[in-house]
PDB file of C-alpha atoms in Angstrom:
ATOM      1  CA  MET A   1     -15.164 -43.455 -45.463  1.00 87.00           C
ATOM      2  CA  ARG A   2     -16.642 -40.362 -43.863  1.00 94.00           C
ATOM      3  CA  HIS A   3     -20.322 -41.387 -43.780  1.00 97.00           C
ATOM      4  CA  LEU A   4     -21.117 -44.514 -41.768  1.00 98.00           C
ATOM      5  CA  ILE A   5     -24.595 -46.047 -41.929  1.00 98.00           C
ATOM      6  CA  PHE A   6     -25.359 -48.483 -39.105  1.00 98.00           C
ATOM      7  CA  ASP A   7     -28.071 -51.080 -38.823  1.00 96.00           C
ATOM      8  CA  ILE A   8     -29.351 -51.314 -35.228  1.00 96.00           C
ATOM      9  CA  ASP A   9     -30.905 -54.682 -34.334  1.00 94.00           C
ATOM     10  CA  GLY A  10     -28.190 -57.319 -34.061  1.00 96.00           C
ATOM     11  CA  THR A  11     -25.502 -54.756 -34.921  1.00 98.00           C
ATOM     12  CA  LEU A  12     -25.612 -52.308 -32.019  1.00 98.00           C
ATOM     13  CA  LEU A  13     -28.252 -53.975 -29.837  1.00 98.00           C
ATOM     14  CA  ASP A  14     -28.628 -57.581 -28.686  1.00 98.00           C
ATOM     15  CA  SER A  15     -32.242 -57.846 -29.814  1.00 96.00           C
ATOM     16  CA  VAL A  16     -32.437 -60.477 -32.562  1.00 96.00           C
ATOM     17  CA  ASP A  17     -33.590 -63.349 -30.318  1.00 97.00           C
ATOM     18  CA  LEU A  18     -36.136 -61.066 -28.668  1.00 97.00           C
ATOM     19  CA  HIS A  19     -37.596 -60.019 -32.025  1.00 96.00           C
ATOM     20  CA  ALA A  20     -37.786 -63.671 -33.086  1.00 97.00           C
ATOM     21  CA  LYS A  21     -39.658 -64.597 -29.919  1.00 98.00           C
ATOM     22  CA  ALA A  22     -42.081 -61.692 -30.355  1.00 97.00           C
ATOM     23  CA  TRP A  23     -42.852 -62.700 -33.945  1.00 97.00           C
ATOM     24  CA  ALA A  24     -43.312 -66.375 -33.010  1.00 98.00           C
ATOM     25  CA  GLU A  25     -45.636 -65.401 -30.162  1.00 98.00           C
ATOM     26  CA  ALA A  26     -47.607 -63.052 -32.406  1.00 97.00           C
ATOM     27  CA  PHE A  27     -48.001 -65.727 -35.078  1.00 98.00           C
ATOM     28  CA  ALA A  28     -49.158 -68.216 -32.426  1.00 98.00           C
ATOM     29  CA  ALA A  29     -51.812 -65.759 -31.243  1.00 97.00           C
ATOM     30  CA  PHE A  30     -53.261 -65.945 -34.757  1.00 97.00           C
ATOM     31  CA  GLY A  31     -53.023 -69.736 -34.929  1.00 96.00           C
ATOM     32  CA  ILE A  32     -49.824 -69.859 -36.985  1.00 96.00           C
ATOM     33  CA  THR A  33     -47.206 -72.151 -35.461  1.00 96.00           C
ATOM     34  CA  VAL A  34     -43.641 -71.120 -36.315  1.00 96.00           C
ATOM     35  CA  PRO A  35     -40.643 -71.952 -34.091  1.00 95.00           C
ATOM     36  CA  ALA A  36     -38.685 -68.898 -32.952  1.00 95.00           C
ATOM     37  CA  ASP A  37     -35.520 -70.409 -34.458  1.00 95.00           C
ATOM     38  CA  GLU A  38     -37.116 -70.353 -37.906  1.00 96.00           C
ATOM     39  CA  VAL A  39     -38.219 -66.762 -37.467  1.00 97.00           C
ATOM     40  CA  ARG A  40     -34.736 -65.817 -36.302  1.00 96.00           C
ATOM     41  CA  SER A  41     -33.254 -66.564 -39.708  1.00 94.00           C
ATOM     42  CA  GLN A  42     -35.500 -63.844 -41.145  1.00 95.00           C
ATOM     43  CA  ILE A  43     -34.783 -61.124 -38.577  1.00 94.00           C
ATOM     44  CA  GLY A  44     -33.196 -58.174 -40.329  1.00 90.00           C
ATOM     45  CA  LYS A  45     -36.129 -57.893 -42.685  1.00 90.00           C
ATOM     46  CA  GLY A  46     -39.062 -55.640 -41.878  1.00 86.00           C
ATOM     47  CA  GLY A  47     -42.508 -57.090 -41.322  1.00 90.00           C
ATOM     48  CA  ASP A  48     -43.477 -56.518 -44.965  1.00 91.00           C
ATOM     49  CA  GLN A  49     -40.751 -58.954 -46.062  1.00 93.00           C
ATOM     50  CA  LEU A  50     -40.797 -61.313 -43.069  1.00 95.00           C
ATOM     51  CA  MET A  51     -44.492 -62.119 -42.788  1.00 97.00           C
ATOM     52  CA  PRO A  52     -44.923 -63.501 -46.330  1.00 97.00           C
ATOM     53  CA  VAL A  53     -42.363 -66.202 -45.466  1.00 97.00           C
ATOM     54  CA  PHE A  54     -44.727 -67.664 -42.848  1.00 97.00           C
ATOM     55  CA  VAL A  55     -48.232 -66.357 -43.595  1.00 97.00           C
ATOM     56  CA  PRO A  56     -50.230 -67.521 -46.632  1.00 95.00           C
ATOM     57  CA  LYS A  57     -50.991 -64.710 -49.073  1.00 95.00           C
ATOM     58  CA  GLU A  58     -54.743 -64.661 -48.503  1.00 95.00           C
ATOM     59  CA  ARG A  59     -54.329 -64.517 -44.726  1.00 96.00           C
ATOM     60  CA  LEU A  60     -51.660 -61.866 -45.074  1.00 96.00           C
ATOM     61  CA  GLU A  61     -54.005 -59.661 -47.068  1.00 96.00           C
ATOM     62  CA  ARG A  62     -56.751 -60.192 -44.533  1.00 96.00           C
ATOM     63  CA  GLU A  63     -54.859 -60.133 -41.225  1.00 97.00           C
ATOM     64  CA  GLY A  64     -51.354 -58.864 -41.921  1.00 96.00           C
ATOM     65  CA  LYS A  65     -51.885 -55.437 -40.373  1.00 95.00           C
ATOM     66  CA  GLN A  66     -53.446 -56.991 -37.266  1.00 97.00           C
ATOM     67  CA  ILE A  67     -50.562 -59.419 -36.831  1.00 97.00           C
ATOM     68  CA  GLU A  68     -48.008 -56.637 -37.208  1.00 94.00           C
ATOM     69  CA  LYS A  69     -49.862 -54.387 -34.763  1.00 95.00           C
ATOM     70  CA  PHE A  70     -50.076 -57.221 -32.225  1.00 97.00           C
ATOM     71  CA  ARG A  71     -46.377 -58.009 -32.649  1.00 95.00           C
ATOM     72  CA  SER A  72     -45.368 -54.368 -32.252  1.00 92.00           C
ATOM     73  CA  GLY A  73     -47.316 -53.960 -29.023  1.00 94.00           C
ATOM     74  CA  LEU A  74     -46.053 -57.266 -27.668  1.00 96.00           C
ATOM     75  CA  PHE A  75     -42.428 -56.405 -28.402  1.00 94.00           C
ATOM     76  CA  THR A  76     -42.710 -52.951 -26.843  1.00 92.00           C
ATOM     77  CA  GLU A  77     -44.366 -54.209 -23.663  1.00 95.00           C
ATOM     78  CA  LYS A  78     -42.669 -57.574 -23.077  1.00 97.00           C
ATOM     79  CA  TYR A  79     -39.351 -57.642 -24.914  1.00 96.00           C
ATOM     80  CA  LEU A  80     -38.052 -54.087 -25.401  1.00 94.00           C
ATOM     81  CA  PRO A  81     -37.170 -53.710 -21.684  1.00 95.00           C
ATOM     82  CA  LYS A  82     -34.807 -56.691 -22.108  1.00 97.00           C
ATOM     83  CA  VAL A  83     -32.812 -55.184 -25.004  1.00 97.00           C
ATOM     84  CA  LYS A  84     -29.188 -54.350 -24.195  1.00 97.00           C
ATOM     85  CA  PRO A  85     -26.375 -52.806 -26.255  1.00 98.00           C
ATOM     86  CA  PHE A  86     -23.456 -54.941 -27.362  1.00 98.00           C
ATOM     87  CA  PRO A  87     -20.074 -54.183 -25.746  1.00 96.00           C
ATOM     88  CA  GLY A  88     -18.314 -51.087 -27.011  1.00 97.00           C
ATOM     89  CA  VAL A  89     -21.182 -49.323 -28.775  1.00 98.00           C
ATOM     90  CA  ARG A  90     -20.920 -45.969 -26.988  1.00 98.00           C
ATOM     91  CA  ALA A  91     -17.102 -46.044 -27.089  1.00 98.00           C
ATOM     92  CA  LEU A  92     -17.116 -46.905 -30.802  1.00 98.00           C
ATOM     93  CA  PHE A  93     -19.429 -44.010 -31.644  1.00 98.00           C
ATOM     94  CA  GLU A  94     -17.344 -41.604 -29.539  1.00 98.00           C
ATOM     95  CA  ARG A  95     -14.190 -42.673 -31.392  1.00 98.00           C
ATOM     96  CA  LEU A  96     -15.877 -42.375 -34.775  1.00 98.00           C
ATOM     97  CA  LYS A  97     -17.140 -38.868 -34.010  1.00 97.00           C
ATOM     98  CA  ALA A  98     -13.681 -37.863 -32.810  1.00 97.00           C
ATOM     99  CA  GLU A  99     -12.256 -39.116 -36.110  1.00 96.00           C
ATOM    100  CA  GLY A 100     -14.668 -36.893 -38.057  1.00 96.00           C
ATOM    101  CA  HIS A 101     -17.172 -39.476 -39.271  1.00 97.00           C
ATOM    102  CA  VAL A 102     -20.831 -38.649 -39.887  1.00 97.00           C
ATOM    103  CA  LEU A 103     -22.994 -41.301 -38.195  1.00 98.00           C
ATOM    104  CA  ALA A 104     -26.350 -42.519 -39.495  1.00 98.00           C
ATOM    105  CA  LEU A 105     -28.775 -45.198 -38.333  1.00 97.00           C
ATOM    106  CA  ALA A 106     -30.823 -47.110 -40.909  1.00 95.00           C
ATOM    107  CA  SER A 107     -33.418 -49.358 -39.326  1.00 86.00           C
ATOM    108  CA  SER A 108     -36.580 -51.063 -40.533  1.00 75.00           C
ATOM    109  CA  GLY A 109     -38.054 -50.404 -37.094  1.00 78.00           C
ATOM    110  CA  LYS A 110     -40.829 -47.962 -36.388  1.00 80.00           C
ATOM    111  CA  ALA A 111     -39.930 -44.357 -35.547  1.00 87.00           C
ATOM    112  CA  GLU A 112     -40.660 -44.727 -31.828  1.00 86.00           C
ATOM    113  CA  GLU A 113     -38.573 -47.924 -31.705  1.00 86.00           C
ATOM    114  CA  VAL A 114     -35.601 -46.218 -33.341  1.00 91.00           C
ATOM    115  CA  GLU A 115     -35.840 -43.371 -30.824  1.00 93.00           C
ATOM    116  CA  ARG A 116     -35.900 -45.831 -27.929  1.00 93.00           C
ATOM    117  CA  TYR A 117     -33.012 -47.803 -29.412  1.00 95.00           C
ATOM    118  CA  GLN A 118     -30.798 -44.721 -29.414  1.00 97.00           C
ATOM    119  CA  GLU A 119     -31.515 -44.252 -25.722  1.00 97.00           C
ATOM    120  CA  ILE A 120     -30.788 -47.906 -24.919  1.00 97.00           C
ATOM    121  CA  ALA A 121     -27.517 -47.790 -26.848  1.00 97.00           C
ATOM    122  CA  GLY A 122     -26.557 -44.497 -25.193  1.00 97.00           C
ATOM    123  CA  ILE A 123     -25.755 -42.822 -28.512  1.00 98.00           C
ATOM    124  CA  ARG A 124     -28.557 -40.316 -29.077  1.00 96.00           C
ATOM    125  CA  ASP A 125     -26.155 -37.369 -28.778  1.00 97.00           C
ATOM    126  CA  LEU A 126     -23.728 -38.926 -31.262  1.00 98.00           C
ATOM    127  CA  VAL A 127     -26.123 -39.782 -34.101  1.00 98.00           C
ATOM    128  CA  ASP A 128     -26.343 -37.308 -36.981  1.00 97.00           C
ATOM    129  CA  VAL A 129     -29.098 -38.977 -39.029  1.00 95.00           C
ATOM    130  CA  ALA A 130     -31.667 -41.699 -38.317  1.00 96.00           C
ATOM    131  CA  THR A 131     -34.204 -43.358 -40.595  1.00 94.00           C
ATOM    132  CA  ASN A 132     -37.131 -45.661 -39.873  1.00 88.00           C
ATOM    133  CA  SER A 133     -39.753 -47.769 -41.622  1.00 83.00           C
ATOM    134  CA  ASP A 134     -41.912 -44.706 -42.397  1.00 87.00           C
ATOM    135  CA  GLU A 135     -39.218 -43.510 -44.815  1.00 91.00           C
ATOM    136  CA  ALA A 136     -38.979 -46.716 -46.846  1.00 89.00           C
ATOM    137  CA  GLU A 137     -41.658 -48.292 -49.010  1.00 90.00           C
ATOM    138  CA  ARG A 138     -39.976 -51.698 -48.716  1.00 91.00           C
ATOM    139  CA  SER A 139     -37.714 -53.028 -45.986  1.00 89.00           C
ATOM    140  CA  LYS A 140     -34.425 -54.892 -46.333  1.00 91.00           C
ATOM    141  CA  PRO A 141     -33.228 -56.746 -48.368  1.00 92.00           C
ATOM    142  CA  HIS A 142     -34.586 -53.967 -50.615  1.00 94.00           C
ATOM    143  CA  PRO A 143     -32.336 -50.885 -50.634  1.00 96.00           C
ATOM    144  CA  ASP A 144     -35.018 -48.320 -49.741  1.00 96.00           C
ATOM    145  CA  ILE A 145     -33.902 -47.660 -46.145  1.00 95.00           C
ATOM    146  CA  PHE A 146     -30.292 -47.091 -47.190  1.00 96.00           C
ATOM    147  CA  GLU A 147     -31.420 -44.842 -50.032  1.00 96.00           C
ATOM    148  CA  ALA A 148     -33.354 -42.803 -47.457  1.00 95.00           C
ATOM    149  CA  ALA A 149     -30.227 -42.561 -45.292  1.00 96.00           C
ATOM    150  CA  LEU A 150     -28.171 -41.419 -48.281  1.00 96.00           C
ATOM    151  CA  ASP A 151     -30.765 -38.735 -49.012  1.00 96.00           C
ATOM    152  CA  LYS A 152     -30.527 -37.447 -45.438  1.00 95.00           C
ATOM    153  CA  LEU A 153     -26.735 -37.474 -45.689  1.00 96.00           C
ATOM    154  CA  GLY A 154     -26.863 -35.291 -48.784  1.00 96.00           C
ATOM    155  CA  ARG A 155     -25.965 -38.042 -51.252  1.00 95.00           C
ATOM    156  CA  PRO A 156     -22.223 -38.405 -50.492  1.00 93.00           C
ATOM    157  CA  SER A 157     -20.016 -39.311 -53.442  1.00 86.00           C
ATOM    158  CA  ARG A 158     -19.151 -42.911 -54.204  1.00 80.00           C
ATOM    159  CA  GLY A 159     -16.505 -44.235 -51.830  1.00 86.00           C
ATOM    160  CA  GLN A 160     -17.528 -41.844 -49.049  1.00 94.00           C
ATOM    161  CA  ALA A 161     -20.211 -43.996 -47.398  1.00 96.00           C
ATOM    162  CA  ILE A 162     -20.331 -47.530 -46.029  1.00 97.00           C
ATOM    163  CA  VAL A 163     -22.897 -49.720 -44.222  1.00 98.00           C
ATOM    164  CA  ILE A 164     -22.258 -51.691 -41.029  1.00 98.00           C
ATOM    165  CA  GLY A 165     -24.759 -54.507 -40.412  1.00 97.00           C
ATOM    166  CA  ASP A 166     -25.193 -57.985 -38.977  1.00 97.00           C
ATOM    167  CA  SER A 167     -27.455 -59.758 -41.465  1.00 96.00           C
ATOM    168  CA  PRO A 168     -27.239 -60.881 -45.070  1.00 97.00           C
ATOM    169  CA  TYR A 169     -30.302 -58.693 -45.662  1.00 96.00           C
ATOM    170  CA  ASP A 170     -28.275 -55.629 -44.638  1.00 96.00           C
ATOM    171  CA  ALA A 171     -25.533 -56.637 -47.063  1.00 97.00           C
ATOM    172  CA  GLN A 172     -27.924 -57.367 -49.923  1.00 97.00           C
ATOM    173  CA  ALA A 173     -29.708 -54.034 -49.429  1.00 96.00           C
ATOM    174  CA  ALA A 174     -26.420 -52.147 -49.247  1.00 97.00           C
ATOM    175  CA  VAL A 175     -25.100 -53.714 -52.436  1.00 96.00           C
ATOM    176  CA  LYS A 176     -28.335 -52.810 -54.234  1.00 96.00           C
ATOM    177  CA  ALA A 177     -27.855 -49.214 -53.046  1.00 96.00           C
ATOM    178  CA  GLY A 178     -24.301 -49.219 -54.404  1.00 96.00           C
ATOM    179  CA  LEU A 179     -22.730 -49.210 -50.938  1.00 97.00           C
ATOM    180  CA  PRO A 180     -19.926 -51.361 -49.532  1.00 97.00           C
ATOM    181  CA  VAL A 181     -20.737 -53.140 -46.288  1.00 97.00           C
ATOM    182  CA  ILE A 182     -18.927 -54.325 -43.183  1.00 98.00           C
ATOM    183  CA  GLY A 183     -20.452 -57.279 -41.352  1.00 98.00           C
ATOM    184  CA  VAL A 184     -20.565 -58.031 -37.636  1.00 98.00           C
ATOM    185  CA  LEU A 185     -21.154 -61.512 -36.225  1.00 98.00           C
ATOM    186  CA  CYS A 186     -22.958 -60.488 -33.035  1.00 98.00           C
ATOM    187  CA  GLY A 187     -26.363 -60.812 -34.703  1.00 96.00           C
ATOM    188  CA  GLY A 188     -25.802 -64.542 -35.053  1.00 96.00           C
ATOM    189  CA  PHE A 189     -25.513 -64.962 -38.827  1.00 96.00           C
ATOM    190  CA  PRO A 190     -22.632 -67.161 -40.058  1.00 96.00           C
ATOM    191  CA  GLU A 191     -19.523 -65.475 -41.416  1.00 97.00           C
ATOM    192  CA  ALA A 192     -19.803 -67.368 -44.706  1.00 97.00           C
ATOM    193  CA  GLN A 193     -23.357 -66.125 -45.199  1.00 97.00           C
ATOM    194  CA  LEU A 194     -22.311 -62.514 -44.627  1.00 98.00           C
ATOM    195  CA  SER A 195     -19.390 -62.837 -47.037  1.00 97.00           C
ATOM    196  CA  GLU A 196     -21.592 -64.404 -49.692  1.00 97.00           C
ATOM    197  CA  ALA A 197     -24.100 -61.541 -49.321  1.00 97.00           C
ATOM    198  CA  GLY A 198     -21.389 -58.973 -50.035  1.00 97.00           C
ATOM    199  CA  CYS A 199     -19.561 -58.000 -46.826  1.00 97.00           C
ATOM    200  CA  THR A 200     -16.049 -56.743 -47.602  1.00 95.00           C
ATOM    201  CA  ALA A 201     -14.818 -57.119 -44.008  1.00 97.00           C
ATOM    202  CA  ILE A 202     -16.245 -58.864 -40.949  1.00 98.00           C
ATOM    203  CA  TYR A 203     -15.784 -58.135 -37.239  1.00 98.00           C
ATOM    204  CA  ARG A 204     -17.003 -59.910 -34.138  1.00 98.00           C
ATOM    205  CA  ASP A 205     -18.983 -56.996 -32.654  1.00 98.00           C
ATOM    206  CA  PRO A 206     -18.781 -53.214 -32.102  1.00 98.00           C
ATOM    207  CA  GLN A 207     -15.958 -53.628 -29.583  1.00 98.00           C
ATOM    208  CA  ASP A 208     -13.938 -55.629 -32.108  1.00 98.00           C
ATOM    209  CA  LEU A 209     -14.515 -52.934 -34.727  1.00 98.00           C
ATOM    210  CA  LEU A 210     -13.373 -50.287 -32.250  1.00 98.00           C
ATOM    211  CA  ASP A 211     -10.267 -52.305 -31.349  1.00 98.00           C
ATOM    212  CA  GLY A 212      -9.417 -52.771 -35.021  1.00 97.00           C
ATOM    213  CA  TYR A 213     -10.394 -49.293 -36.183  1.00 97.00           C
ATOM    214  CA  ASP A 214      -6.934 -48.152 -37.286  1.00 95.00           C
ATOM    215  CA  ALA A 215      -6.605 -51.028 -39.756  1.00 95.00           C
ATOM    216  CA  SER A 216     -10.274 -51.081 -40.771  1.00 95.00           C
ATOM    217  CA  PRO A 217     -11.903 -49.853 -43.991  1.00 94.00           C
ATOM    218  CA  LEU A 218     -13.448 -47.073 -41.892  1.00 94.00           C
ATOM    219  CA  ARG A 219      -9.979 -45.546 -41.417  1.00 90.00           C
ATOM    220  CA  ARG A 220      -8.023 -46.847 -44.393  1.00 86.00           C
ATOM    221  CA  GLY A 221     -10.760 -47.035 -47.028  1.00 82.00           C
ATOM    222  CA  LEU A 222     -11.368 -49.961 -49.333  1.00 73.00           C
ATOM    223  CA  PRO A 223      -8.594 -51.558 -51.428  1.00 65.00           C
TER     224      PRO A 223
END
């Protein structure tokens, strides 16, 4: 598995709760009451897929762009400074580069968010390819963002690329793109849910994946 495609939020960065709070606060500003816990179950989707879960269609058509703009500004100003990397992220990427892997990031976040995330995670110098919401018509669980990553990677042959993500939406999108997927539990989704969505192996967090690298599908391939 030479080409590794990583999700960011909930996989490399401890940001899922912060995104949920930002969405709940943004909805409240527009008179839509949604508990952050309910929003949390949808984090991993982009705004185009998340908002229709909570916003009636007619309001979405009328105010969707305003809600998303408000949420983006709120997250950047209030919540982004609180985002931290999970344990082992930098060390994992250093090991993977040393082993000859090509490293890609595939996020539904905006371009400026993805840039900032690389700085927070301390991996900017180790990332070969990064995608963002501008390069995908639809966000996860649609496969568009992973298809964009595959394009940037030069369309590696089957069996040469794998996705690492924390949400069932990552797994569903990867499967639709014809990619195997490794799950991590640090984003807060249950192991059973990740397995059901298509994860072939599951680790606790980036540090656990680093510790188990030698026996992992990243080193040994899939059965």
